[in-house]
Coordinates of C-alpha atoms in Angstrom, one line a residue:
Chain A
X1 CA -155.4 8.3 84.0
X2 CA -152.2 10.7 83.0
X3 CA -151.7 10.5 79.4
X4 CA -154.1 12.5 78.4
X5 CA -153.4 14.7 75.7
X6 CA -154.6 17.1 73.8
X7 CA -156.3 15.7 70.0
X8 CA -157.1 18.8 66.9
X9 CA -158.5 18.7 64.3
X10 CA -156.6 20.4 61.8
X11 CA -159.6 21.2 59.2
X12 CA -160.0 23.3 55.2
X13 CA -163.6 23.9 55.5
X14 CA -165.2 25.3 51.9
X15 CA -164.1 25.8 48.8
X16 CA -160.1 27.1 48.1
X17 CA -157.4 24.7 47.7
X18 CA -154.5 25.9 49.5
X19 CA -153.6 23.9 52.3
X20 CA -150.2 24.8 53.2
X21 CA -151.1 27.2 55.9
X22 CA -152.4 24.4 57.6
X23 CA -150.3 22.0 56.8
X24 CA -147.8 24.2 58.7
X25 CA -150.7 24.6 61.4
X26 CA -150.0 21.6 61.3
X27 CA -146.4 20.1 61.6
X28 CA -146.4 22.8 63.9
X29 CA -148.7 22.0 66.5
X30 CA -147.4 17.7 66.3
X31 CA -143.7 19.4 67.4
X32 CA -145.5 21.5 70.2
X33 CA -146.2 17.3 71.2
X34 CA -150.2 17.0 70.8
X35 CA -151.9 14.6 67.8
X36 CA -153.1 16.7 64.8
X37 CA -155.6 15.0 63.3
X38 CA -155.3 16.4 59.4
X39 CA -158.6 16.1 57.3
X40 CA -157.7 18.1 54.4
X41 CA -159.3 20.8 51.6
X42 CA -162.6 21.0 50.9
X43 CA -164.5 19.9 53.9
X44 CA -168.2 20.9 54.4
X45 CA -168.8 21.9 58.5
X46 CA -170.6 18.6 58.7
X47 CA -168.0 17.0 58.0
X48 CA -165.7 19.1 60.5
X49 CA -168.0 18.5 63.1
X50 CA -168.9 14.9 62.7
X51 CA -165.3 14.0 62.5
X52 CA -163.9 16.2 65.5
X53 CA -166.8 13.9 67.5
X54 CA -165.5 10.8 66.3
X55 CA -161.8 11.6 67.0
X56 CA -163.3 12.6 70.2
X57 CA -160.6 16.2 69.5
X58 CA -161.0 18.6 72.0
X59 CA -160.2 21.4 69.6
X60 CA -160.5 22.2 65.9
X61 CA -158.5 25.1 63.5
X62 CA -159.2 25.6 60.1
X63 CA -157.8 27.4 57.5
X64 CA -160.2 29.8 55.9
X65 CA -158.9 31.5 52.6
X66 CA -161.6 31.9 50.2
X67 CA -163.1 35.1 52.1
X68 CA -166.2 32.7 53.1
X69 CA -165.0 32.6 57.1
X70 CA -169.0 34.3 58.1
X71 CA -171.0 31.7 57.6
X72 CA -168.2 28.6 57.5
X73 CA -166.9 29.7 61.8
X74 CA -170.7 30.5 63.2
X75 CA -171.9 27.6 61.3
X76 CA -169.4 24.8 62.8
X77 CA -170.1 26.8 66.2
X78 CA -174.0 26.3 65.7
X79 CA -173.5 22.5 64.3
X80 CA -171.3 22.1 67.6
X81 CA -174.2 23.5 70.1
X82 CA -176.3 20.5 67.7
X83 CA -174.8 17.7 69.2
X84 CA -174.0 19.1 72.6
X85 CA -170.3 19.4 71.8
X86 CA -170.0 23.2 73.0
X87 CA -166.1 22.2 75.6
X88 CA -164.7 21.6 71.9
X89 CA -163.0 24.9 71.0
X90 CA -162.8 26.4 67.6
X91 CA -160.0 28.6 66.4
X92 CA -159.1 29.7 62.8
X93 CA -156.7 31.7 61.0
X94 CA -156.3 33.0 56.8
X95 CA -157.7 36.1 55.2
X96 CA -159.5 37.2 57.8
X97 CA -161.1 40.9 57.7
X98 CA -159.4 42.6 61.1
X99 CA -163.2 44.2 61.3
X100 CA -164.1 40.6 60.9
X101 CA -163.1 39.4 63.9
X102 CA -165.2 41.0 66.8
X103 CA -168.2 39.0 64.7
X104 CA -166.3 36.1 65.4
X105 CA -165.3 35.3 68.8
X106 CA -169.4 36.5 69.4
X107 CA -170.1 33.8 67.3
X108 CA -168.1 31.6 69.9
X109 CA -165.2 31.2 68.0
X110 CA -162.2 30.7 70.8
X111 CA -159.1 33.3 68.4
X112 CA -157.9 33.9 65.4
X113 CA -154.9 34.1 63.9
X114 CA -153.8 36.4 60.6
X115 CA -151.2 36.8 58.1
X116 CA -148.0 37.6 60.2
X117 CA -149.1 35.7 63.4
X118 CA -145.8 33.2 64.7
X119 CA -146.6 30.0 64.8
X120 CA -145.0 30.5 68.4
X121 CA -148.5 33.2 69.1
X122 CA -151.0 29.9 68.2
X123 CA -148.8 26.8 70.4
X124 CA -148.7 29.3 73.0
X125 CA -152.6 29.7 73.1
X126 CA -153.0 26.3 72.7
X127 CA -151.1 25.6 75.8
X128 CA -152.2 27.6 78.0
X129 CA -155.7 26.7 77.0
X130 CA -155.0 23.2 78.3
X131 CA -151.8 23.5 80.9
X132 CA -151.0 20.4 82.0
Chain B
X1 CA -159.4 24.9 80.2
X2 CA -163.5 23.9 78.9
X3 CA -164.6 21.6 80.5
X4 CA -165.6 17.2 80.1
X5 CA -167.7 15.8 82.1
X6 CA -166.6 12.7 83.3
X7 CA -169.6 9.8 82.5
X8 CA -169.5 6.8 84.0
X9 CA -168.2 4.1 81.5
X10 CA -171.2 1.7 81.5
X11 CA -173.6 5.2 80.2
X12 CA -171.1 5.5 77.6
X13 CA -171.4 1.9 76.9
X14 CA -175.1 2.5 76.3
X15 CA -175.7 5.5 74.1
X16 CA -172.7 3.8 72.6
X17 CA -174.5 0.9 71.6
X18 CA -177.5 3.1 70.3
X19 CA -174.7 4.8 67.9
X20 CA -174.1 7.5 69.6
X21 CA -170.1 9.2 67.9
X22 CA -170.0 11.4 71.0
X23 CA -169.9 8.4 73.0
X24 CA -167.2 5.8 71.3
X25 CA -164.7 8.8 70.8
X26 CA -165.5 9.0 75.0
X27 CA -164.9 5.7 75.5
X28 CA -161.6 5.0 73.6
X29 CA -159.6 7.9 74.9
X30 CA -160.1 6.5 78.5
X31 CA -158.5 2.9 76.9
X32 CA -155.8 5.4 75.6
X33 CA -156.0 7.4 78.3
X34 CA -154.9 4.6 80.7
X35 CA -152.7 2.9 77.5
X36 CA -155.0 -0.1 78.0
X37 CA -158.4 -0.3 79.2
X38 CA -158.6 -0.9 82.4
X39 CA -160.3 -3.9 84.5
X40 CA -163.2 -1.6 84.9
X41 CA -163.7 -0.7 81.8
X42 CA -163.0 -4.2 80.4
X43 CA -165.5 -6.5 83.1
X44 CA -168.1 -3.7 81.1
X45 CA -167.2 -4.8 77.5
X46 CA -166.6 -8.2 77.5
X47 CA -170.3 -9.1 77.4
X48 CA -170.6 -7.6 74.6
X49 CA -167.4 -8.3 72.5
X50 CA -166.7 -11.3 69.7
X51 CA -168.8 -10.8 67.9
X52 CA -167.3 -8.9 65.0
X53 CA -165.0 -9.6 62.8
X54 CA -160.9 -8.3 62.6
X55 CA -159.2 -7.6 59.5
X56 CA -155.7 -5.9 60.0
X57 CA -154.5 -4.0 57.4
X58 CA -150.4 -3.3 57.0
X59 CA -148.4 -2.8 54.0
X60 CA -145.5 0.1 53.8
X61 CA -145.4 4.0 53.9
X62 CA -147.4 5.0 50.9
X63 CA -148.8 1.7 49.5
X64 CA -152.5 3.0 49.9
X65 CA -153.8 1.1 52.7
X66 CA -155.8 4.5 53.6
X67 CA -157.3 4.2 49.2
X68 CA -158.4 0.7 50.6
X69 CA -159.7 0.7 54.0
X70 CA -161.7 3.4 52.2
X71 CA -162.7 1.9 49.2
X72 CA -163.5 -2.0 51.6
X73 CA -165.3 0.4 54.3
X74 CA -167.7 1.1 51.2
X75 CA -168.1 -2.4 50.3
X76 CA -169.6 -3.3 52.9
X77 CA -171.2 -0.8 54.1
X78 CA -173.2 -1.4 50.7
X79 CA -173.9 -4.4 52.4
X80 CA -175.2 -2.3 55.5
X81 CA -173.3 -3.5 57.6
X82 CA -172.0 -1.0 60.4
X83 CA -168.3 -0.3 59.7
X84 CA -165.5 0.5 62.2
X85 CA -162.7 1.8 61.1
X86 CA -158.5 2.6 63.1
X87 CA -156.2 3.8 61.8
X88 CA -153.2 4.6 63.3
X89 CA -150.8 6.9 62.8
X90 CA -146.3 7.3 63.9
X91 CA -146.1 10.1 67.2
X92 CA -142.7 11.8 67.6
X93 CA -140.1 10.2 69.3
X94 CA -139.1 13.6 70.6
X95 CA -142.1 15.3 71.4
X96 CA -144.6 13.0 71.5
X97 CA -146.8 14.3 69.2
X98 CA -148.2 13.1 65.2
X99 CA -149.8 13.8 62.3
X100 CA -152.7 11.7 61.9
X101 CA -153.5 11.9 58.0
X102 CA -155.1 9.0 57.8
X103 CA -159.1 11.2 57.2
X104 CA -157.3 12.6 53.9
X105 CA -158.6 9.3 51.7
X106 CA -161.5 9.3 53.8
X107 CA -163.0 12.6 54.0
X108 CA -167.0 11.3 52.0
X109 CA -167.1 8.6 55.7
X110 CA -167.3 11.4 58.0
X111 CA -171.3 11.8 57.3
X112 CA -172.2 8.6 57.2
X113 CA -173.5 7.2 60.4
X114 CA -172.9 3.5 59.7
X115 CA -169.8 4.2 60.2
X116 CA -167.2 5.5 62.9
X117 CA -163.1 6.3 61.7
X118 CA -160.8 6.7 64.8
X119 CA -157.3 8.2 64.6
X120 CA -155.2 7.4 67.0
X121 CA -151.4 7.8 67.2
X122 CA -148.6 5.0 68.0
X123 CA -147.5 6.9 72.3
X124 CA -143.4 5.2 71.1
X125 CA -145.4 2.0 70.3
X126 CA -143.3 -0.4 67.3
X127 CA -144.9 -2.8 66.4
X128 CA -146.6 -0.8 64.1
X129 CA -150.5 -0.5 66.7
X130 CA -150.7 1.3 69.3
X131 CA -151.5 -0.3 73.0
X132 CA -154.2 1.3 73.4
X133 CA -155.5 -0.1 70.3
X134 CA -157.0 -3.9 71.2
X135 CA -159.1 -1.5 73.4
X136 CA -160.6 0.2 71.0
X137 CA -161.2 -2.5 68.8
X138 CA -163.5 -4.3 71.9
X139 CA -165.4 -0.9 72.4
X140 CA -166.2 -0.6 68.4
X141 CA -167.2 -4.6 69.0
X142 CA -169.1 -3.8 71.7
X143 CA -171.0 -0.9 70.4
X144 CA -171.8 -3.4 66.7
X145 CA -169.6 -1.8 64.4
X146 CA -168.8 -5.4 62.4
X147 CA -166.3 -6.0 60.5
X148 CA -164.1 -3.8 62.1
X149 CA -160.5 -2.3 59.9
X150 CA -157.5 -1.7 61.3
X151 CA -155.1 -0.2 60.1
X152 CA -151.6 0.2 60.8
X153 CA -149.3 2.5 60.2
X154 CA -147.0 1.8 57.5
X155 CA -144.7 -0.4 58.4
X156 CA -140.8 -2.4 56.9
X157 CA -140.5 -5.7 58.0
X158 CA -141.2 -6.2 60.9
X159 CA -144.0 -4.8 62.8
X160 CA -146.1 -7.5 63.1
X161 CA -148.4 -6.2 66.1
X162 CA -151.2 -6.5 63.8
X163 CA -151.8 -9.8 64.2
X164 CA -152.0 -9.9 67.9
X165 CA -155.0 -7.3 67.7
X166 CA -156.6 -8.2 64.5
X167 CA -158.3 -12.4 63.6
X168 CA -157.5 -11.6 59.8
X169 CA -154.3 -10.0 58.5
X170 CA -154.0 -8.3 55.0
X171 CA -151.0 -7.2 53.5
X172 CA -151.2 -4.7 51.0
X173 CA -147.8 -5.1 49.0
X174 CA -147.2 -2.3 45.2
X175 CA -144.8 -2.5 42.0
X176 CA -141.4 -1.4 42.3
X177 CA -139.9 -2.6 46.0
X178 CA -137.8 -3.9 44.9
X179 CA -136.8 -7.3 43.3
X180 CA -137.0 -10.4 45.9
X181 CA -139.4 -7.3 47.6
X182 CA -137.4 -6.7 49.6
X183 CA -139.4 -4.4 51.9
X184 CA -142.0 -7.3 52.9
X185 CA -140.0 -10.2 53.2
X186 CA -139.6 -11.1 56.6
X187 CA -141.4 -10.6 59.6
X188 CA -145.0 -8.7 58.1
X189 CA -144.7 -11.6 54.9
X190 CA -145.6 -14.2 56.9
X191 CA -148.1 -13.3 59.3
X192 CA -150.6 -12.3 55.8
X193 CA -153.5 -13.7 55.8
X194 CA -154.5 -12.5 52.3
X195 CA -152.0 -11.0 49.9
X196 CA -152.8 -7.8 48.4
X197 CA -150.6 -5.6 44.8
X198 CA -152.0 -3.0 45.2
X199 CA -151.4 0.0 42.2
X200 CA -151.7 -2.6 40.4
X201 CA -152.4 -0.5 37.1
X202 CA -148.3 0.5 37.1
X203 CA -146.2 -1.9 35.6
X204 CA -144.2 -4.1 37.4
X205 CA -147.5 -5.3 39.2
X206 CA -147.4 -8.8 37.8
X207 CA -144.0 -8.5 38.9
X208 CA -144.6 -8.2 42.8
X209 CA -147.5 -10.6 42.4
X210 CA -145.8 -13.8 41.5
X211 CA -142.7 -13.0 42.9
X212 CA -145.5 -13.0 46.6
X213 CA -146.4 -16.3 44.9
X214 CA -142.7 -18.0 44.9
X215 CA -142.4 -16.8 47.8
X216 CA -145.4 -17.8 50.2
X217 CA -145.0 -21.6 47.8
X218 CA -141.2 -21.9 49.3
X219 CA -143.1 -22.4 52.9
X220 CA -143.9 -25.9 53.7
X221 CA -146.6 -24.7 56.0
X222 CA -148.8 -23.1 53.8
X223 CA -148.5 -25.5 50.2
X224 CA -151.9 -27.2 51.0
X225 CA -153.7 -24.2 51.4
X226 CA -151.7 -20.5 49.7
X227 CA -152.9 -17.0 50.7
X228 CA -154.4 -15.4 48.0
X229 CA -153.2 -12.6 46.2
X230 CA -154.9 -10.3 44.7
X231 CA -154.2 -6.9 42.3
X232 CA -156.4 -4.3 42.2
X233 CA -156.0 -0.5 42.0
X234 CA -158.1 1.0 44.7
X235 CA -157.5 4.3 43.2
X236 CA -159.4 3.9 40.6
X237 CA -161.3 1.0 42.6
X238 CA -160.8 -2.0 40.5
X239 CA -160.3 -5.1 41.9
X240 CA -161.7 -4.1 45.4
X241 CA -165.3 -6.6 45.5
X242 CA -163.4 -8.9 45.3
X243 CA -160.5 -8.3 47.7
X244 CA -163.0 -7.9 50.0
X245 CA -165.1 -11.1 49.1
X246 CA -161.4 -13.2 49.5
X247 CA -161.3 -11.8 53.1
X248 CA -164.5 -12.9 54.2
X249 CA -164.0 -16.7 52.2
X250 CA -160.5 -16.5 54.4
X251 CA -163.3 -15.2 57.1
X252 CA -165.8 -18.8 56.4
X253 CA -162.9 -20.7 56.4
X254 CA -161.4 -20.2 59.7
X255 CA -164.2 -20.6 61.3
X256 CA -165.2 -24.0 60.3
X257 CA -161.3 -25.1 60.5
X258 CA -161.4 -23.4 64.5
X259 CA -158.8 -21.7 63.6
X260 CA -160.5 -18.8 64.3
X261 CA -161.2 -19.4 67.8
X262 CA -157.8 -20.3 68.0
X263 CA -156.1 -16.9 67.0
X264 CA -159.2 -15.6 69.2
X265 CA -157.7 -17.8 72.1
X266 CA -154.2 -16.7 71.6
X267 CA -155.0 -12.6 71.0
X268 CA -157.4 -13.3 74.9
X269 CA -153.8 -14.2 76.7
X270 CA -151.9 -12.1 74.7
X271 CA -154.4 -9.5 76.2
X272 CA -154.1 -9.9 79.3
X273 CA -150.6 -10.8 79.6
X274 CA -150.7 -7.1 78.5
X275 CA -152.6 -6.6 80.8
X276 CA -151.3 -8.2 83.5
X277 CA -147.6 -5.8 83.3
X278 CA -149.4 -2.7 82.4
X279 CA -151.4 -3.0 86.0
X280 CA -147.0 -4.0 87.3
X281 CA -145.3 -1.6 86.3
X282 CA -148.3 1.1 86.9
X283 CA -148.4 0.0 90.2
X284 CA -145.4 -2.1 91.1
X285 CA -142.0 -1.3 90.0
X286 CA -143.8 3.4 89.2
X287 CA -144.1 3.5 92.5
X288 CA -140.3 1.7 93.7
X289 CA -139.1 3.5 90.9
X290 CA -140.0 7.1 92.3
X291 CA -137.8 6.9 95.5
X292 CA -135.0 5.7 94.2
X293 CA -135.1 6.7 90.0
X294 CA -132.5 5.7 87.6
X295 CA -132.0 9.4 86.6
X296 CA -130.4 10.3 90.4
X297 CA -127.8 7.2 90.5
X298 CA -126.8 8.0 86.9
X299 CA -124.0 10.0 87.4
X300 CA -123.3 7.3 90.6
X301 CA -123.2 4.4 88.0
X302 CA -120.9 6.9 85.6
X303 CA -118.8 7.5 88.5
X304 CA -118.7 3.9 89.6
X305 CA -119.8 5.3 93.2
X306 CA -122.8 2.9 93.1
X307 CA -123.5 -0.5 91.0
X308 CA -125.8 -0.6 88.6
X309 CA -126.4 -3.9 89.2
X310 CA -126.6 -3.5 93.0
X311 CA -128.9 -0.7 92.2
X312 CA -131.6 -3.3 89.7
X313 CA -131.5 -6.4 92.0
X314 CA -132.1 -3.4 95.5
X315 CA -135.7 -2.4 93.3
X316 CA -136.1 -6.2 92.7
X317 CA -135.6 -6.8 96.7
X318 CA -138.1 -4.3 97.4
X319 CA -140.5 -5.7 95.1
X320 CA -140.1 -8.1 97.0
X321 CA -138.3 -10.0 94.1
X322 CA -135.4 -11.3 96.9
X323 CA -132.4 -13.2 94.8
X324 CA -134.1 -13.7 91.5
X325 CA -131.5 -16.0 89.7
X326 CA -132.6 -15.6 86.1

């Protein structure tokens, strides 16, 4: 059972159609050796969680630029709880005011990366979680 | 570090057979982690498999395989089949990482509980599939999915591994790949049971179909029973129904002619050989190499202090393949 690969679902929930950031993250994680399941734009939290469960991922990363983070993150956490799947880590990034971050973490989001965060912060965060 | 509990495989199988997609996901991850389904898994799966029709979908990158897969799933869903999908994308030869993007074209299937989609990376395999693919098919088969669609990576000319996992192979081409359909003419042209010319709304589609027809007609073995060539536009959902009907028809033909049984026997043989090779490598060869590895000797080989073939023979001696003269 040596070859356990870490699988990460990258998705873009909600209605804003700007997925450049999500693609950069997907590419970065690929280069760091992760298997990235990229599901693309305009995903509902229900679709994201259903895909994460079928794909048996270790983590979900979402990008939110629309200002709907206060709904989308907690909703995904809630759905993961319903599915008894809280071992799946949720992290994300986007335009999220610093003041909103504590509440998201309180809700169960593992980490939030805001604009300007170096890509290495994200890979370091993941490698500290999944050190082999 | 998040902790995943490890329920036993039998448990997972029972849950998977009730449609629990999390359990199915876990089983496939276990298959992937050990390379191929191990004997403990296969002994449990064995009694439950052999019912699913397994369709391989292969063709060059960008031919529309994912979109076609999405539309074909919808066709069989309308007929109330529970459909399994395994979508394979390449892994990086340098980092082992991968971007698995086939779901982008299948997003509205995510909430359909009658569909299970799994993205897999090739994990270094070169034949267009991953090693674990056939184990994943067994898991889905045992959980009652039928048909099971396997979408290969975008292939060139020689990635034919899908024929060892699927019952029937659908080769997808598109207009504009070159005069003589260069991209598919050699290896993969020979493994198609059904051919699809996707993006048939684009100029040149008729010619692509015609050239396929000419090439297939030149094979004397096929002359009596030429594989169907269908034109469609998956994006516009035109011609998908006819394509799926054609696939179903091929299946009944294969069933009636015993061809399906022959193919499945061949598949099983390949699977067992792969299983034995995998175990031999892991349990016999790997430990021997761990004691006396290539890496630790490479400098000695280069400077002529040790002969690499003497080293190779020593390894073989250790695993008791002595005096082997191939």
